Amino acid sequence: MNVKKAILRRATVASVAICLFALAIIGQLIYVQFFQKLDGRMWKDRITQFHIKKDTLRATRGNIYSRNEDPLAISLPYYYVGIDPRVAKTDSFNKKVDSLAILLSQKFGERSREEYAYMIRKARENERQYLLLSRKKITYQERIAMQKWPFFRRDRSKSGLGGGKFDPVYQRYHPYGRMALRTVGYLNPETARGLVGLETSFQKELAGKDGVGLVESLSGGVRMPIEDGSDIKPEPGMDIYTTLDVNFQDMAETALLHGLEKYEAEQGCLIVMEVETGEIRAMANLTLKNGKYVENFNHALAGGGDPGSTFKLPTFVALLEEKLIRPEQMVHTGGGVVTYHGRRISDAKRSGHGSITAAQVFEKSSNVGVHLLMSSSNMYNHPDTYCRYMRRFKLDKPSGLRLIGETMPVIPNPQSPGWSKLSLNSMAIGYELKLTPLQMLTFYNAIANDGKWVQPMLVKQVRRANEVVKDYEPYVAQEPICTQTTIRQVKKMLEGVVERGTAKKSQSPYYRFAGKTGTAQKLIGGRYQVGKYYTSFIGYFPAEKPKYSIAVVVDSPHGANIDLLYGGSVSAPVFREIADRIYAYDVEMHRPVAIASKTPRQSAKGIKAGFADDIRTISTELNMDAKPDAEGWVTTEAQGSGTQWVSQTAQNKVPDLRGMTLRDALHLLENRGFRVRFEGYGKVIDQSIPPGDPLPNPRKITLTLRQSARPDTLMVALNKKNQPGK
């Protein structure tokens, strides 16, 4: 009995103790929640200053490059400047905080030096982990300069000063400004997703995969990552390598601008495509807005409408394939005016062309002649046959370019709404249709390519660092669009347009080109407007062995003389200008020139780095005195009054990248496992980790590039030698 009482008493005491302990905990929680103060402030007030939560860690967006590996769109690091005021030793802090305040005031100008000093001291007293020093972001170059400041120096641990922080954020940057901007694309500033162009077409590849981690939200919208080991790291986006050539693009935009300005046109576009592969070397688009020409719409991809007389080529190919006409047959166009089912059909030449051959009908772009050929061949009575050829030519489908936004072509047929007995007459000369410049160029390119239809191509590769994830090969249709006999016949006609026809004023004394002019009245408000023209020229060169096909559109040109606003006067000269520039640039198109064996050896001055085998090969070809005696990746070092070549093969040290092209530097670094960031373009002039240092962990490096004022002859030759597709 006594034992039971003892047990009961002990249980009662234990229960009371537990209850008292629980009450004490509850009391302490109430005290902390509602009464306890730290540094004069309640905890419930302090918690409003810091917000710690899980947040998305944005992946670094991949870059977009040209075919020469020039950066077209890259993500550059910018930095918020902050400090952990607790890190520095007390003596060092007190000695240098005023110096830092002066520098901050001079740099950012947001506060006086006294205000900066007070703010930093107060943050240290309150043991704040992070203090944002400015809401302005700085560039990488500014960060390098600030690393000489107190609290931010690299040797901060030795000096007892530390705590300075640079928190990176990445912004999209276009090294070539607005060049090809609508094609390359840009981002939605609110979502950081691609809005147009390649940026949206390859959003998934470029964006990468976001991670998850803890962040602390600070004043001014800044988010400070908290490293606690639980983060899911973001996966950087992949890089896109295009077929665009920055030199071609620059030439295209310049030639197009000249044509638009000369005729005060409202808009236009210019496309350069490699005949054999379908690779697009340039895609320029300009629109007149507020008195200036800007690239705000992709007319080449989405500017559908009546192509006009350039569509006479598909008409002639269909007639020739059916053997309904012969190039040499005579056509009596009379005074250049006929009537068909109540419609007046006329030629641009008011007096008409009289009796001419079918080939001359094409060369002189006679609407009357085309009508008479369609009528005499009985094609008007077989519209299904005509439309079947348009499908065979793939004009009824988009070109297949991997770029979102291409306009769907419209090729009517007898089953289409609105079809009439006049529809085929309109189609034969390029009306009642909807085709983009790119779709028309793709057809002309097939003619230049001996009937082989090639899908236009803008993206060559998708890479993750140095790994090729996706390699896009040219797509060539199995069946030719027509016979070789027809190809030979229409090629002669296309050459005749330039030699004897509507584009004869644009002939070149240096090379031969072929093509077709086009002029279509604009359909506005349901009516075709006299004097409002859509002018174009589509062709290829050199005529005897086509390498490039080009489409030029100058939309709505203006001038006092309406007879001078046709494709032959407006768009053909633009074709000639871009072709001249390409011909001068692409030396492979020139006839071989014998090189004397005793050409004086050129100096290798300015050659600083590269791959030894490449330097030897090109040095021999250019008869230059630059032959490294080292192997692999090499750089030059001063030795007495001269220089020597030094190999960069040590795998456990950071290589000297200065003087290298970006491509060479990337190859060397990525083979050592580095994640590379760079600023600017041209050759490497600085690197964030000094040459010869042990490999860091993590392996991240930033390169600073600058374009040389005078091109390095050997490096230009090396770049040409290594260009893909050559």
PDB file of N, CA and C in Angstrom, residues 619-696:
ATOM      1  N   SER A 619      50.993  30.364 -92.321  1.00  0.00           N
ATOM      2  CA  SER A 619      52.211  31.144 -92.480  1.00  0.00           C
ATOM      3  C   SER A 619      52.916  30.770 -93.778  1.00  0.00           C
ATOM      4  N   THR A 620      52.901  29.480 -94.089  1.00  0.00           N
ATOM      5  CA  THR A 620      53.502  29.017 -95.340  1.00  0.00           C
ATOM      6  C   THR A 620      52.724  29.538 -96.543  1.00  0.00           C
ATOM      7  N   GLU A 621      51.373  29.460 -96.449  1.00  0.00           N
ATOM      8  CA  GLU A 621      50.529  29.893 -97.566  1.00  0.00           C
ATOM      9  C   GLU A 621      50.687  31.381 -97.842  1.00  0.00           C
ATOM     10  N   LEU A 622      50.843  32.178 -96.788  1.00  0.00           N
ATOM     11  CA  LEU A 622      50.943  33.633 -96.946  1.00  0.00           C
ATOM     12  C   LEU A 622      52.393  34.113 -96.988  1.00  0.00           C
ATOM     13  N   ASN A 623      53.326  33.152 -96.969  1.00  0.00           N
ATOM     14  CA  ASN A 623      54.749  33.477 -97.021  1.00  0.00           C
ATOM     15  C   ASN A 623      55.139  34.445 -95.903  1.00  0.00           C
ATOM     16  N   MET A 624      54.722  34.091 -94.685  1.00  0.00           N
ATOM     17  CA  MET A 624      54.991  34.936 -93.527  1.00  0.00           C
ATOM     18  C   MET A 624      55.986  34.251 -92.599  1.00  0.00           C
ATOM     19  N   ASP A 625      56.731  35.063 -91.907  1.00  0.00           N
ATOM     20  CA  ASP A 625      57.756  34.554 -91.005  1.00  0.00           C
ATOM     21  C   ASP A 625      57.159  34.338 -89.620  1.00  0.00           C
ATOM     22  N   ALA A 626      56.386  33.255 -89.482  1.00  0.00           N
ATOM     23  CA  ALA A 626      55.741  32.972 -88.192  1.00  0.00           C
ATOM     24  C   ALA A 626      55.548  31.473 -88.064  1.00  0.00           C
ATOM     25  N   LYS A 627      56.621  30.756 -87.749  1.00  0.00           N
ATOM     26  CA  LYS A 627      56.540  29.300 -87.647  1.00  0.00           C
ATOM     27  C   LYS A 627      56.984  28.862 -86.255  1.00  0.00           C
ATOM     28  N   PRO A 628      56.034  28.544 -85.374  1.00  0.00           N
ATOM     29  CA  PRO A 628      56.374  28.164 -83.996  1.00  0.00           C
ATOM     30  C   PRO A 628      57.240  26.909 -83.947  1.00  0.00           C
ATOM     31  N   ASP A 629      58.183  26.906 -82.996  1.00  0.00           N
ATOM     32  CA  ASP A 629      58.979  25.701 -82.777  1.00  0.00           C
ATOM     33  C   ASP A 629      58.429  24.891 -81.608  1.00  0.00           C
ATOM     34  N   ALA A 630      57.323  25.356 -80.998  1.00  0.00           N
ATOM     35  CA  ALA A 630      56.633  24.606 -79.945  1.00  0.00           C
ATOM     36  C   ALA A 630      55.414  23.924 -80.551  1.00  0.00           C
ATOM     37  N   GLU A 631      54.764  23.067 -79.752  1.00  0.00           N
ATOM     38  CA  GLU A 631      53.621  22.311 -80.248  1.00  0.00           C
ATOM     39  C   GLU A 631      52.355  22.687 -79.488  1.00  0.00           C
ATOM     40  N   GLY A 632      51.195  22.307 -80.079  1.00  0.00           N
ATOM     41  CA  GLY A 632      49.904  22.522 -79.432  1.00  0.00           C
ATOM     42  C   GLY A 632      49.525  23.991 -79.434  1.00  0.00           C
ATOM     43  N   TRP A 633      48.850  24.419 -78.367  1.00  0.00           N
ATOM     44  CA  TRP A 633      48.442  25.824 -78.226  1.00  0.00           C
ATOM     45  C   TRP A 633      49.643  26.627 -77.752  1.00  0.00           C
ATOM     46  N   VAL A 634      49.973  27.689 -78.490  1.00  0.00           N
ATOM     47  CA  VAL A 634      51.193  28.433 -78.206  1.00  0.00           C
ATOM     48  C   VAL A 634      50.901  29.925 -78.080  1.00  0.00           C
ATOM     49  N   THR A 635      51.773  30.602 -77.330  1.00  0.00           N
ATOM     50  CA  THR A 635      51.742  32.064 -77.243  1.00  0.00           C
ATOM     51  C   THR A 635      53.171  32.568 -77.374  1.00  0.00           C
ATOM     52  N   THR A 636      53.312  33.885 -77.570  1.00  0.00           N
ATOM     53  CA  THR A 636      54.646  34.460 -77.685  1.00  0.00           C
ATOM     54  C   THR A 636      55.058  35.105 -76.371  1.00  0.00           C
ATOM     55  N   GLU A 637      56.354  35.033 -76.084  1.00  0.00           N
ATOM     56  CA  GLU A 637      56.928  35.699 -74.914  1.00  0.00           C
ATOM     57  C   GLU A 637      58.161  36.471 -75.354  1.00  0.00           C
ATOM     58  N   ALA A 638      58.350  37.639 -74.742  1.00  0.00           N
ATOM     59  CA  ALA A 638      59.531  38.445 -75.063  1.00  0.00           C
ATOM     60  C   ALA A 638      60.787  37.736 -74.566  1.00  0.00           C
ATOM     61  N   GLN A 639      61.833  37.768 -75.420  1.00  0.00           N
ATOM     62  CA  GLN A 639      63.117  37.183 -75.031  1.00  0.00           C
ATOM     63  C   GLN A 639      64.214  38.057 -75.632  1.00  0.00           C
ATOM     64  N   GLY A 640      64.818  38.877 -74.787  1.00  0.00           N
ATOM     65  CA  GLY A 640      65.813  39.813 -75.280  1.00  0.00           C
ATOM     66  C   GLY A 640      65.172  40.817 -76.218  1.00  0.00           C
ATOM     67  N   SER A 641      65.729  40.922 -77.425  1.00  0.00           N
ATOM     68  CA  SER A 641      65.180  41.855 -78.415  1.00  0.00           C
ATOM     69  C   SER A 641      64.140  41.194 -79.303  1.00  0.00           C
ATOM     70  N   GLY A 642      63.914  39.889 -79.120  1.00  0.00           N
ATOM     71  CA  GLY A 642      62.953  39.172 -79.951  1.00  0.00           C
ATOM     72  C   GLY A 642      61.879  38.497 -79.122  1.00  0.00           C
ATOM     73  N   THR A 643      61.270  37.493 -79.718  1.00  0.00           N
ATOM     74  CA  THR A 643      60.217  36.734 -79.041  1.00  0.00           C
ATOM     75  C   THR A 643      60.444  35.252 -79.246  1.00  0.00           C
ATOM     76  N   GLN A 644      59.829  34.448 -78.370  1.00  0.00           N
ATOM     77  CA  GLN A 644      59.875  32.998 -78.534  1.00  0.00           C
ATOM     78  C   GLN A 644      58.470  32.438 -78.348  1.00  0.00           C
ATOM     79  N   TRP A 645      58.222  31.282 -78.961  1.00  0.00           N
ATOM     80  CA  TRP A 645      56.926  30.611 -78.844  1.00  0.00           C
ATOM     81  C   TRP A 645      56.943  29.700 -77.622  1.00  0.00           C
ATOM     82  N   VAL A 646      55.890  29.775 -76.818  1.00  0.00           N
ATOM     83  CA  VAL A 646      55.798  28.985 -75.591  1.00  0.00           C
ATOM     84  C   VAL A 646      54.535  28.141 -75.644  1.00  0.00           C
ATOM     85  N   SER A 647      54.673  26.850 -75.363  1.00  0.00           N
ATOM     86  CA  SER A 647      53.521  25.944 -75.378  1.00  0.00           C
ATOM     87  C   SER A 647      52.636  26.179 -74.162  1.00  0.00           C
ATOM     88  N   GLN A 648      51.317  26.024 -74.357  1.00  0.00           N
ATOM     89  CA  GLN A 648      50.335  26.206 -73.275  1.00  0.00           C
ATOM     90  C   GLN A 648      49.715  24.858 -72.902  1.00  0.00           C
ATOM     91  N   THR A 649      50.545  23.831 -72.813  1.00  0.00           N
ATOM     92  CA  THR A 649      50.009  22.478 -72.619  1.00  0.00           C
ATOM     93  C   THR A 649      49.937  22.040 -71.163  1.00  0.00           C
ATOM     94  N   ALA A 650      50.459  22.831 -70.217  1.00  0.00           N
ATOM     95  CA  ALA A 650      50.405  22.433 -68.804  1.00  0.00           C
ATOM     96  C   ALA A 650      48.956  22.351 -68.342  1.00  0.00           C
ATOM     97  N   GLN A 651      48.520  21.166 -67.939  1.00  0.00           N
ATOM     98  CA  GLN A 651      47.111  20.945 -67.614  1.00  0.00           C
ATOM     99  C   GLN A 651      46.744  21.372 -66.199  1.00  0.00           C
ATOM    100  N   ASN A 652      47.734  21.622 -65.338  1.00  0.00           N
ATOM    101  CA  ASN A 652      47.438  21.947 -63.944  1.00  0.00           C
ATOM    102  C   ASN A 652      47.559  23.434 -63.638  1.00  0.00           C
ATOM    103  N   LYS A 653      47.731  24.252 -64.695  1.00  0.00           N
ATOM    104  CA  LYS A 653      47.853  25.690 -64.489  1.00  0.00           C
ATOM    105  C   LYS A 653      46.940  26.440 -65.456  1.00  0.00           C
ATOM    106  N   VAL A 654      46.615  27.675 -65.059  1.00  0.00           N
ATOM    107  CA  VAL A 654      45.790  28.522 -65.923  1.00  0.00           C
ATOM    108  C   VAL A 654      46.648  29.004 -67.087  1.00  0.00           C
ATOM    109  N   PRO A 655      46.215  28.781 -68.335  1.00  0.00           N
ATOM    110  CA  PRO A 655      47.028  29.187 -69.486  1.00  0.00           C
ATOM    111  C   PRO A 655      47.000  30.695 -69.711  1.00  0.00           C
ATOM    112  N   ASP A 656      47.983  31.174 -70.446  1.00  0.00           N
ATOM    113  CA  ASP A 656      48.015  32.581 -70.845  1.00  0.00           C
ATOM    114  C   ASP A 656      47.173  32.715 -72.112  1.00  0.00           C
ATOM    115  N   LEU A 657      46.044  33.398 -71.997  1.00  0.00           N
ATOM    116  CA  LEU A 657      45.082  33.482 -73.098  1.00  0.00           C
ATOM    117  C   LEU A 657      45.184  34.792 -73.866  1.00  0.00           C
ATOM    118  N   ARG A 658      45.999  35.706 -73.405  1.00  0.00           N
ATOM    119  CA  ARG A 658      46.083  37.028 -74.013  1.00  0.00           C
ATOM    120  C   ARG A 658      46.578  36.932 -75.455  1.00  0.00           C
ATOM    121  N   GLY A 659      45.845  37.594 -76.343  1.00  0.00           N
ATOM    122  CA  GLY A 659      46.190  37.568 -77.757  1.00  0.00           C
ATOM    123  C   GLY A 659      45.454  36.511 -78.548  1.00  0.00           C
ATOM    124  N   MET A 660      44.778  35.595 -77.842  1.00  0.00           N
ATOM    125  CA  MET A 660      44.052  34.531 -78.536  1.00  0.00           C
ATOM    126  C   MET A 660      42.685  35.016 -79.005  1.00  0.00           C
ATOM    127  N   THR A 661      42.177  34.376 -80.050  1.00  0.00           N
ATOM    128  CA  THR A 661      40.789  34.604 -80.433  1.00  0.00           C
ATOM    129  C   THR A 661      39.901  33.926 -79.404  1.00  0.00           C
ATOM    130  N   LEU A 662      38.648  34.330 -79.362  1.00  0.00           N
ATOM    131  CA  LEU A 662      37.714  33.738 -78.404  1.00  0.00           C
ATOM    132  C   LEU A 662      37.565  32.246 -78.639  1.00  0.00           C
ATOM    133  N   ARG A 663      37.507  31.844 -79.902  1.00  0.00           N
ATOM    134  CA  ARG A 663      37.339  30.426 -80.207  1.00  0.00           C
ATOM    135  C   ARG A 663      38.493  29.597 -79.647  1.00  0.00           C
ATOM    136  N   ASP A 664      39.739  30.076 -79.856  1.00  0.00           N
ATOM    137  CA  ASP A 664      40.897  29.341 -79.349  1.00  0.00           C
ATOM    138  C   ASP A 664      40.898  29.296 -77.826  1.00  0.00           C
ATOM    139  N   ALA A 665      40.579  30.429 -77.197  1.00  0.00           N
ATOM    140  CA  ALA A 665      40.564  30.486 -75.733  1.00  0.00           C
ATOM    141  C   ALA A 665      39.514  29.546 -75.158  1.00  0.00           C
ATOM    142  N   LEU A 666      38.331  29.529 -75.758  1.00  0.00           N
ATOM    143  CA  LEU A 666      37.269  28.627 -75.285  1.00  0.00           C
ATOM    144  C   LEU A 666      37.697  27.176 -75.398  1.00  0.00           C
ATOM    145  N   HIS A 667      38.310  26.830 -76.514  1.00  0.00           N
ATOM    146  CA  HIS A 667      38.749  25.442 -76.707  1.00  0.00           C
ATOM    147  C   HIS A 667      39.747  25.039 -75.625  1.00  0.00           C
ATOM    148  N   LEU A 668      40.693  25.914 -75.364  1.00  0.00           N
ATOM    149  CA  LEU A 668      41.733  25.618 -74.384  1.00  0.00           C
ATOM    150  C   LEU A 668      41.160  25.512 -72.972  1.00  0.00           C
ATOM    151  N   LEU A 669      40.260  26.424 -72.614  1.00  0.00           N
ATOM    152  CA  LEU A 669      39.704  26.450 -71.258  1.00  0.00           C
ATOM    153  C   LEU A 669      38.711  25.326 -71.018  1.00  0.00           C
ATOM    154  N   GLU A 670      37.842  25.086 -71.983  1.00  0.00           N
ATOM    155  CA  GLU A 670      36.805  24.076 -71.778  1.00  0.00           C
ATOM    156  C   GLU A 670      37.404  22.675 -71.710  1.00  0.00           C
ATOM    157  N   ASN A 671      38.542  22.471 -72.367  1.00  0.00           N
ATOM    158  CA  ASN A 671      39.237  21.188 -72.224  1.00  0.00           C
ATOM    159  C   ASN A 671      39.796  21.001 -70.819  1.00  0.00           C
ATOM    160  N   ARG A 672      39.949  22.098 -70.084  1.00  0.00           N
ATOM    161  CA  ARG A 672      40.403  22.017 -68.697  1.00  0.00           C
ATOM    162  C   ARG A 672      39.234  22.094 -67.714  1.00  0.00           C
ATOM    163  N   GLY A 673      38.023  22.064 -68.231  1.00  0.00           N
ATOM    164  CA  GLY A 673      36.848  22.024 -67.362  1.00  0.00           C
ATOM    165  C   GLY A 673      36.346  23.365 -66.886  1.00  0.00           C
ATOM    166  N   PHE A 674      36.766  24.467 -67.530  1.00  0.00           N
ATOM    167  CA  PHE A 674      36.338  25.799 -67.104  1.00  0.00           C
ATOM    168  C   PHE A 674      34.950  26.129 -67.631  1.00  0.00           C
ATOM    169  N   ARG A 675      34.212  26.903 -66.843  1.00  0.00           N
ATOM    170  CA  ARG A 675      32.991  27.563 -67.311  1.00  0.00           C
ATOM    171  C   ARG A 675      33.397  28.991 -67.618  1.00  0.00           C
ATOM    172  N   VAL A 676      33.241  29.422 -68.889  1.00  0.00           N
ATOM    173  CA  VAL A 676      33.834  30.667 -69.356  1.00  0.00           C
ATOM    174  C   VAL A 676      32.771  31.746 -69.554  1.00  0.00           C
ATOM    175  N   ARG A 677      33.080  32.935 -69.071  1.00  0.00           N
ATOM    176  CA  ARG A 677      32.285  34.125 -69.369  1.00  0.00           C
ATOM    177  C   ARG A 677      33.213  35.124 -70.055  1.00  0.00           C
ATOM    178  N   PHE A 678      32.655  35.964 -70.932  1.00  0.00           N
ATOM    179  CA  PHE A 678      33.506  36.939 -71.596  1.00  0.00           C
ATOM    180  C   PHE A 678      32.749  38.225 -71.832  1.00  0.00           C
ATOM    181  N   GLU A 679      33.521  39.295 -72.023  1.00  0.00           N
ATOM    182  CA  GLU A 679      32.962  40.634 -72.243  1.00  0.00           C
ATOM    183  C   GLU A 679      33.647  41.254 -73.440  1.00  0.00           C
ATOM    184  N   GLY A 680      32.857  41.832 -74.361  1.00  0.00           N
ATOM    185  CA  GLY A 680      33.401  42.441 -75.557  1.00  0.00           C
ATOM    186  C   GLY A 680      33.571  41.432 -76.672  1.00  0.00           C
ATOM    187  N   TYR A 681      34.284  41.830 -77.731  1.00  0.00           N
ATOM    188  CA  TYR A 681      34.566  40.907 -78.816  1.00  0.00           C
ATOM    189  C   TYR A 681      35.914  41.261 -79.425  1.00  0.00           C
ATOM    190  N   GLY A 682      36.473  40.295 -80.141  1.00  0.00           N
ATOM    191  CA  GLY A 682      37.803  40.457 -80.693  1.00  0.00           C
ATOM    192  C   GLY A 682      38.748  39.460 -80.054  1.00  0.00           C
ATOM    193  N   LYS A 683      39.949  39.912 -79.675  1.00  0.00           N
ATOM    194  CA  LYS A 683      40.936  39.046 -79.037  1.00  0.00           C
ATOM    195  C   LYS A 683      40.957  39.271 -77.524  1.00  0.00           C
ATOM    196  N   VAL A 684      41.463  38.267 -76.814  1.00  0.00           N
ATOM    197  CA  VAL A 684      41.546  38.347 -75.359  1.00  0.00           C
ATOM    198  C   VAL A 684      42.636  39.345 -74.973  1.00  0.00           C
ATOM    199  N   ILE A 685      42.259  40.320 -74.140  1.00  0.00           N
ATOM    200  CA  ILE A 685      43.255  41.278 -73.647  1.00  0.00           C
ATOM    201  C   ILE A 685      43.472  41.148 -72.141  1.00  0.00           C
ATOM    202  N   ASP A 686      42.559  40.451 -71.448  1.00  0.00           N
ATOM    203  CA  ASP A 686      42.704  40.291 -70.002  1.00  0.00           C
ATOM    204  C   ASP A 686      41.925  39.061 -69.562  1.00  0.00           C
ATOM    205  N   GLN A 687      42.341  38.471 -68.459  1.00  0.00           N
ATOM    206  CA  GLN A 687      41.657  37.306 -67.904  1.00  0.00           C
ATOM    207  C   GLN A 687      41.574  37.469 -66.396  1.00  0.00           C
ATOM    208  N   SER A 688      40.454  37.007 -65.799  1.00  0.00           N
ATOM    209  CA  SER A 688      40.215  37.255 -64.378  1.00  0.00           C
ATOM    210  C   SER A 688      41.167  36.473 -63.481  1.00  0.00           C
ATOM    211  N   ILE A 689      41.720  35.361 -63.956  1.00  0.00           N
ATOM    212  CA  ILE A 689      42.698  34.579 -63.189  1.00  0.00           C
ATOM    213  C   ILE A 689      44.042  34.691 -63.899  1.00  0.00           C
ATOM    214  N   PRO A 690      45.080  35.141 -63.220  1.00  0.00           N
ATOM    215  CA  PRO A 690      46.366  35.369 -63.877  1.00  0.00           C
ATOM    216  C   PRO A 690      46.948  34.092 -64.480  1.00  0.00           C
ATOM    217  N   PRO A 691      47.670  34.201 -65.595  1.00  0.00           N
ATOM    218  CA  PRO A 691      48.330  33.042 -66.196  1.00  0.00           C
ATOM    219  C   PRO A 691      49.320  32.410 -65.228  1.00  0.00           C
ATOM    220  N   GLY A 692      49.376  31.092 -65.234  1.00  0.00           N
ATOM    221  CA  GLY A 692      50.317  30.380 -64.385  1.00  0.00           C
ATOM    222  C   GLY A 692      49.793  30.020 -63.020  1.00  0.00           C
ATOM    223  N   ASP A 693      48.646  30.587 -62.615  1.00  0.00           N
ATOM    224  CA  ASP A 693      48.052  30.231 -61.325  1.00  0.00           C
ATOM    225  C   ASP A 693      47.566  28.784 -61.349  1.00  0.00           C
ATOM    226  N   PRO A 694      47.547  28.116 -60.188  1.00  0.00           N
ATOM    227  CA  PRO A 694      46.956  26.767 -60.139  1.00  0.00           C
ATOM    228  C   PRO A 694      45.483  26.822 -60.531  1.00  0.00           C
ATOM    229  N   LEU A 695      44.962  25.736 -61.061  1.00  0.00           N
ATOM    230  CA  LEU A 695      43.560  25.691 -61.465  1.00  0.00           C
ATOM    231  C   LEU A 695      42.667  25.899 -60.249  1.00  0.00           C
ATOM    232  N   PRO A 696      41.732  26.849 -60.318  1.00  0.00           N
ATOM    233  CA  PRO A 696      40.878  27.154 -59.159  1.00  0.00           C
ATOM    234  C   PRO A 696      39.729  26.161 -59.030  1.00  0.00           C
TER     235      PRO A 696
END
